[in-house]
PDB file of C-alpha atoms in Angstrom:
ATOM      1  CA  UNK A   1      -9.342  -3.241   6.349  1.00  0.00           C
ATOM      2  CA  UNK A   2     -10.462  -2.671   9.861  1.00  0.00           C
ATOM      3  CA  UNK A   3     -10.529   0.233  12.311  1.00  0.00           C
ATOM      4  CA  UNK A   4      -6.637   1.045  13.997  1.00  0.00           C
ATOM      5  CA  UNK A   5      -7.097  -0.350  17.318  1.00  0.00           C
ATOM      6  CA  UNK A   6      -6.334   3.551  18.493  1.00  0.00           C
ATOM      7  CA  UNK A   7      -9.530   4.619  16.869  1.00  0.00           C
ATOM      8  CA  UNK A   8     -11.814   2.214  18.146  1.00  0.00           C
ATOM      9  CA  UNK A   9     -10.164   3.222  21.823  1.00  0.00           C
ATOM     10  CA  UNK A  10     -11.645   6.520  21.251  1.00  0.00           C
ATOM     11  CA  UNK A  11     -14.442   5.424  19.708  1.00  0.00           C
ATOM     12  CA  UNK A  12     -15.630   3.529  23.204  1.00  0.00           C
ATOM     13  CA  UNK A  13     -15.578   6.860  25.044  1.00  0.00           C
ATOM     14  CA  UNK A  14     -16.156   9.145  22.453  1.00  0.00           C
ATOM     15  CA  UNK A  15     -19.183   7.435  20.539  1.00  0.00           C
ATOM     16  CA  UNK A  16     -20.226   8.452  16.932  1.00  0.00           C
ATOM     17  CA  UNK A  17     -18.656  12.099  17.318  1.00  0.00           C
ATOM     18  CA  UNK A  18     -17.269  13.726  14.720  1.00  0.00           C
ATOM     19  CA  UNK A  19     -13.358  13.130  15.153  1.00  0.00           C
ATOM     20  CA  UNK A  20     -11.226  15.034  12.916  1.00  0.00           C
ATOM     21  CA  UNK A  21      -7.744  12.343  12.004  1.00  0.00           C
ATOM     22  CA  UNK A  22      -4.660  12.504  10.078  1.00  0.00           C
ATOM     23  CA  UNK A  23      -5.005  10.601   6.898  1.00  0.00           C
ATOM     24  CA  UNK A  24      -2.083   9.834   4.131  1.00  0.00           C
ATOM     25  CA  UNK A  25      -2.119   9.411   0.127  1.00  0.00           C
ATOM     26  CA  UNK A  26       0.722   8.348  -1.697  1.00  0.00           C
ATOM     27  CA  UNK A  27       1.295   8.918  -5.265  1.00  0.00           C
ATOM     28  CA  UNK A  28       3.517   6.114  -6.337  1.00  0.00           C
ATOM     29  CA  UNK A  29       5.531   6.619  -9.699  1.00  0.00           C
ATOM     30  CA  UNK A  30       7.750   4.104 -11.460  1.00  0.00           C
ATOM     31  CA  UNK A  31      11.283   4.722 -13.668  1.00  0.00           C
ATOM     32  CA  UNK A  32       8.727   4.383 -16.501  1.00  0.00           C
ATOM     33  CA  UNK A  33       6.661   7.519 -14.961  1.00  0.00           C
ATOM     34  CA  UNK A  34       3.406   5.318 -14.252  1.00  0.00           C
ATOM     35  CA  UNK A  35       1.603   5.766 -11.764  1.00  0.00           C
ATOM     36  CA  UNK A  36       0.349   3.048  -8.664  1.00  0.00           C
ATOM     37  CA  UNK A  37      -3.333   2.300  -8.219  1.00  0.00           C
ATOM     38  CA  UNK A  38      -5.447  -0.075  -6.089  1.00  0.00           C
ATOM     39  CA  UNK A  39      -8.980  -1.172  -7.282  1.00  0.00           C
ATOM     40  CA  UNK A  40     -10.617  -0.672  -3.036  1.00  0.00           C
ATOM     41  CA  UNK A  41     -12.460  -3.672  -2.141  1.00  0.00           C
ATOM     42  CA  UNK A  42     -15.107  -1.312  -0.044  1.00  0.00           C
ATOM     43  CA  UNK A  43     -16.587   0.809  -3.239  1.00  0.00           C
ATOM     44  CA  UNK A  44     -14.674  -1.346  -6.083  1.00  0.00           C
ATOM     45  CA  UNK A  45     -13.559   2.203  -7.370  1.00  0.00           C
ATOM     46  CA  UNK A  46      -9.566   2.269  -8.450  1.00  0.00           C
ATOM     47  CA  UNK A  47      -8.077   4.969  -6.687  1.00  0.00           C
ATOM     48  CA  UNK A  48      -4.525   6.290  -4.745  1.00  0.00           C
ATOM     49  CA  UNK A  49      -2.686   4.447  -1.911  1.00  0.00           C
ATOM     50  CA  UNK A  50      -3.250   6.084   1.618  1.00  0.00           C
ATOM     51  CA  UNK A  51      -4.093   5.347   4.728  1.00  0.00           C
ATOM     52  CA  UNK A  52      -3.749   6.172   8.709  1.00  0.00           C
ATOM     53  CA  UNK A  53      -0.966   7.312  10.624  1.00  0.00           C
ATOM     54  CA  UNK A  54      -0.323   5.223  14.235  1.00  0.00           C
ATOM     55  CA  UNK A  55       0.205   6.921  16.772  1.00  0.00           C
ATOM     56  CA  UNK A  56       3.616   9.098  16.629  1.00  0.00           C
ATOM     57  CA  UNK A  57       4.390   7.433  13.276  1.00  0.00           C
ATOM     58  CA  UNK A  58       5.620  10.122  11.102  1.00  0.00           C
ATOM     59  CA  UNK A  59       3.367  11.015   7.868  1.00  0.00           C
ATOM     60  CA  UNK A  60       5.805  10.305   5.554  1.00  0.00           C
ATOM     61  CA  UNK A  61       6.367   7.185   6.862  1.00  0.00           C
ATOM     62  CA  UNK A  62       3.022   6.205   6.775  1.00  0.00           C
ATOM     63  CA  UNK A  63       2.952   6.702   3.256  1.00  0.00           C
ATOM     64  CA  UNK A  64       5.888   4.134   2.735  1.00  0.00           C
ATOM     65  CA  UNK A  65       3.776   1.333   4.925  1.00  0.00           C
ATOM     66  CA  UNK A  66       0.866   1.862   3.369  1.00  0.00           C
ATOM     67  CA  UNK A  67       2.409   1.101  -0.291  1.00  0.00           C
ATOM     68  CA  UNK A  68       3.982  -1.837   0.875  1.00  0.00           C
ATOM     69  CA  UNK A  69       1.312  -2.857   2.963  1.00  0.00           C
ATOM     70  CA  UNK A  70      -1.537  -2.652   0.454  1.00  0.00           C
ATOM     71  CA  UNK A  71       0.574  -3.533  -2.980  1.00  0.00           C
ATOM     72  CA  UNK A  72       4.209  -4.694  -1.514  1.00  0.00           C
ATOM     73  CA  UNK A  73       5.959  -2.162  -3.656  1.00  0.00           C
ATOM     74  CA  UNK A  74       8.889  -0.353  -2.108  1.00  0.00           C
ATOM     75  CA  UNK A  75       8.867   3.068  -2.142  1.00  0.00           C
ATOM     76  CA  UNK A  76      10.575   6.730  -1.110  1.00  0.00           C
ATOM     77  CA  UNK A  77       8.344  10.270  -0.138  1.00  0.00           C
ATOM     78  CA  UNK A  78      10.347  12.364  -2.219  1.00  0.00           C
ATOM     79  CA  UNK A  79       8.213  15.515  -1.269  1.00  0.00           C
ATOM     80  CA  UNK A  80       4.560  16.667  -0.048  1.00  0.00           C
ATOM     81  CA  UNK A  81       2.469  17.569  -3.101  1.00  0.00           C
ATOM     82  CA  UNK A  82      -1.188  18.397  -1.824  1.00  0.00           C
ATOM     83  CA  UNK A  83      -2.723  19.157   2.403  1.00  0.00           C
ATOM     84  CA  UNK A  84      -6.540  19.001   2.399  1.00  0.00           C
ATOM     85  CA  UNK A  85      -9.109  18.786   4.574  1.00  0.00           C
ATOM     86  CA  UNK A  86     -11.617  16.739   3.865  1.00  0.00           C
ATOM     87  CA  UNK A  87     -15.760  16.447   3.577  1.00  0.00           C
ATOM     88  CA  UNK A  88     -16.669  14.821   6.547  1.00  0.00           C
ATOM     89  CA  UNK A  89     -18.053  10.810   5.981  1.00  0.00           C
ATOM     90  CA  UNK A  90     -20.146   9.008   8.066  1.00  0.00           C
ATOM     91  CA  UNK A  91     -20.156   5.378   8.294  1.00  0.00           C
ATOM     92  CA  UNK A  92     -22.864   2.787   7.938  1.00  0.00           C
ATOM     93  CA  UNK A  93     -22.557   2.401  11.654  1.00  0.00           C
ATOM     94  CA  UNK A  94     -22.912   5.998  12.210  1.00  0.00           C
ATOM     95  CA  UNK A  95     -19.397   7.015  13.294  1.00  0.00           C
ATOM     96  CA  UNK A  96     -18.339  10.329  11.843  1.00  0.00           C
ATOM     97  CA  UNK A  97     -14.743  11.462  10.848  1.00  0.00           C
ATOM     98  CA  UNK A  98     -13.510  13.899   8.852  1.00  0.00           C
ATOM     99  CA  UNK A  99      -9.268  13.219   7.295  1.00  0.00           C
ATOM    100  CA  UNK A 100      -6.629  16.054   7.052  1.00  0.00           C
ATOM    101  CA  UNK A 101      -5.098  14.287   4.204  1.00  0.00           C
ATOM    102  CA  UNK A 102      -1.494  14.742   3.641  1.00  0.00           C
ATOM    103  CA  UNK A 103      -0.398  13.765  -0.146  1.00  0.00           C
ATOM    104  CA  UNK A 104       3.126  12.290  -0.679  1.00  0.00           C
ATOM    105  CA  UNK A 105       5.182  11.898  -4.529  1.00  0.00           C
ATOM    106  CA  UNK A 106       6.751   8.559  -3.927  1.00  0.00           C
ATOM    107  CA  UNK A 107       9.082   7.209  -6.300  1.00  0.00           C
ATOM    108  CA  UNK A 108       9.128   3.423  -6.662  1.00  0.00           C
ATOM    109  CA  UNK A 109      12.295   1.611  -5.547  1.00  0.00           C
ATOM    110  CA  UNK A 110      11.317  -2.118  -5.749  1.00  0.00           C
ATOM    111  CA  UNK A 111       8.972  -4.711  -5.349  1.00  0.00           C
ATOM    112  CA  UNK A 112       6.463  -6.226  -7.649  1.00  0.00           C
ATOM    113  CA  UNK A 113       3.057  -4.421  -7.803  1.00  0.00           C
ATOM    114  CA  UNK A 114       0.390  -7.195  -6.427  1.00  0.00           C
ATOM    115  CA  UNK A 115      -2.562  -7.129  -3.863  1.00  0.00           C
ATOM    116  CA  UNK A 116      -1.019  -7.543  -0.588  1.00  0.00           C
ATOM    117  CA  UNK A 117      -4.189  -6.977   1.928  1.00  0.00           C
ATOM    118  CA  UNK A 118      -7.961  -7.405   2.127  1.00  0.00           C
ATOM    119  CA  UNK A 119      -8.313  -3.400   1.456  1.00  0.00           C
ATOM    120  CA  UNK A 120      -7.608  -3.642  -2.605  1.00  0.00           C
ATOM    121  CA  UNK A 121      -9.176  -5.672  -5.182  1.00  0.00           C
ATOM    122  CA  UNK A 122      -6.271  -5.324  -7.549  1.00  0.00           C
ATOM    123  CA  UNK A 123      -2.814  -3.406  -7.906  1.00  0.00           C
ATOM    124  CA  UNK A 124      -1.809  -2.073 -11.383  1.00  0.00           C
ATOM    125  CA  UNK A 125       0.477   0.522 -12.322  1.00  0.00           C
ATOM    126  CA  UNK A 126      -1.387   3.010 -14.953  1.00  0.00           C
ATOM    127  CA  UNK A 127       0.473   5.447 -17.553  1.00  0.00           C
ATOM    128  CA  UNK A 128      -0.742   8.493 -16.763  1.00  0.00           C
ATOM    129  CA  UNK A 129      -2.500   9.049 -20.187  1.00  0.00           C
ATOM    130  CA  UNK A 130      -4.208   5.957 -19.578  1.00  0.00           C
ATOM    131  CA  UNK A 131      -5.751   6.377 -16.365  1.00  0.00           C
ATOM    132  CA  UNK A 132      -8.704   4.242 -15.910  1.00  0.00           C
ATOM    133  CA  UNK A 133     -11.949   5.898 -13.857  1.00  0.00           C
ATOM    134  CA  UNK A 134     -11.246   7.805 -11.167  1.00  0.00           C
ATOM    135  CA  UNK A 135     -12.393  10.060  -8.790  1.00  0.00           C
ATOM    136  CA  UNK A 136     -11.869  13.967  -8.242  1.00  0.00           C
ATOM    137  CA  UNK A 137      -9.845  13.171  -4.996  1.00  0.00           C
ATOM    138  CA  UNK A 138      -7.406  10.693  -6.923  1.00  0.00           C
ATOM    139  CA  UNK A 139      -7.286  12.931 -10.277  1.00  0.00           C
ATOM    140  CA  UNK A 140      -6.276  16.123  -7.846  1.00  0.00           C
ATOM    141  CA  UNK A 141      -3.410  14.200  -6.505  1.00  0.00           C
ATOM    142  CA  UNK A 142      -1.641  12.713  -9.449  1.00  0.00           C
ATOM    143  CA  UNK A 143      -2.241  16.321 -11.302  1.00  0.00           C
ATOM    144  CA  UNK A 144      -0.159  17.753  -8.571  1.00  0.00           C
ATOM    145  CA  UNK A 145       2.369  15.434  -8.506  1.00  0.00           C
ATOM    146  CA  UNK A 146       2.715  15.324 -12.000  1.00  0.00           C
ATOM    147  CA  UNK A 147       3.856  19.343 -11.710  1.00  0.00           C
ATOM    148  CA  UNK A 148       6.572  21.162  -9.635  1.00  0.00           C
ATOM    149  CA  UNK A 149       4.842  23.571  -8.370  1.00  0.00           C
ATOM    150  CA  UNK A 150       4.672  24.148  -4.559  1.00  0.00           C
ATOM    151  CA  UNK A 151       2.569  22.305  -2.290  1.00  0.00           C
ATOM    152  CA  UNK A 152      -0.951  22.608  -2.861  1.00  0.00           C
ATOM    153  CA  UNK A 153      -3.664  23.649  -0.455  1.00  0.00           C
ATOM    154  CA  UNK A 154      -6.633  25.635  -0.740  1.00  0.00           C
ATOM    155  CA  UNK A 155      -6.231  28.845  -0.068  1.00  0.00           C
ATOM    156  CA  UNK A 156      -7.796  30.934   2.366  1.00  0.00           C
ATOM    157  CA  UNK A 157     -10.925  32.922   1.687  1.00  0.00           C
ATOM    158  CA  UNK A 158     -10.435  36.768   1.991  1.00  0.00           C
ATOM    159  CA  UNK A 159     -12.890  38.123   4.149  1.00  0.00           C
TER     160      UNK A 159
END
């Protein structure tokens, strides 16, 4: 799970600046109507697919490589469920970013669910009503792609 070599291009003129990048989730369900999880090998925390665009790689698309690449099921982005921005995080080695996550309903379309990288622990598909811990970030996701309603975002405050 290291830094896109794009990033760390910036990162040698830019320094520990705040940068402000696209990020991806992927909500992964199967014909059974579980849903995909990896346990992250940097907090140990079970939690939604996503990742990092490359450059000019379309979002949706990212969301497809990422499930593959991190639990080598094959997938589909049947529709955008959730566009947030994020807290900003900084790093143990200072560098600061902040993610304009993009969430993605995927539907599973083959594969067998297993660890397929150094960025997950472990790869499990979850009923919904059996869930095990997660965060507010993962919960929000698979609530609103669990519904039909339009995307989500928050909205804007009235002024």
């Amino acid at each position: 799970m290291g830094t896109p070599d794009f990033i760390r291009q910036i990162r040698a003129t830019a320094g520990h600046q705040l940068l402000l990048l696209p990020g991806v989730s992927a909500i992964v369900f199967d014909d059974d109507g579980r849903v995909l999880l990896g346990r992250r090998a940097d907090t140990g925390r079970w939690s939604v697919i996503g990742g990092i665009p490359e450059p000019g790689e379309q979002p949706a698309v990212t969301a497809v490589r990422e499930v593959y690449e991190e639990t080598a099921v094959r997938c589909v982005a049947e529709r955008v469920v959730l566009v947030q921005a994020l807290k900003p995080v900084v790093y143990p080695n200072g560098d600061e970013c902040q993610y304009m996550d993009i969430t993605f309903r995927c539907r599973a379309v083959g594969g067998e669910a297993r660890v397929n990288d150094d960025e997950s622990l472990d790869v499990a598909w979850f009923p919904v009503d059996g869930l095990p811990e997660l965060g507010e970030f993962a919960l929000l996701r698979i609530k609103q792609a669990l519904t039909d309603a339009p995307t989500w975002f928050e909205p804007m405050p009235l002024r």
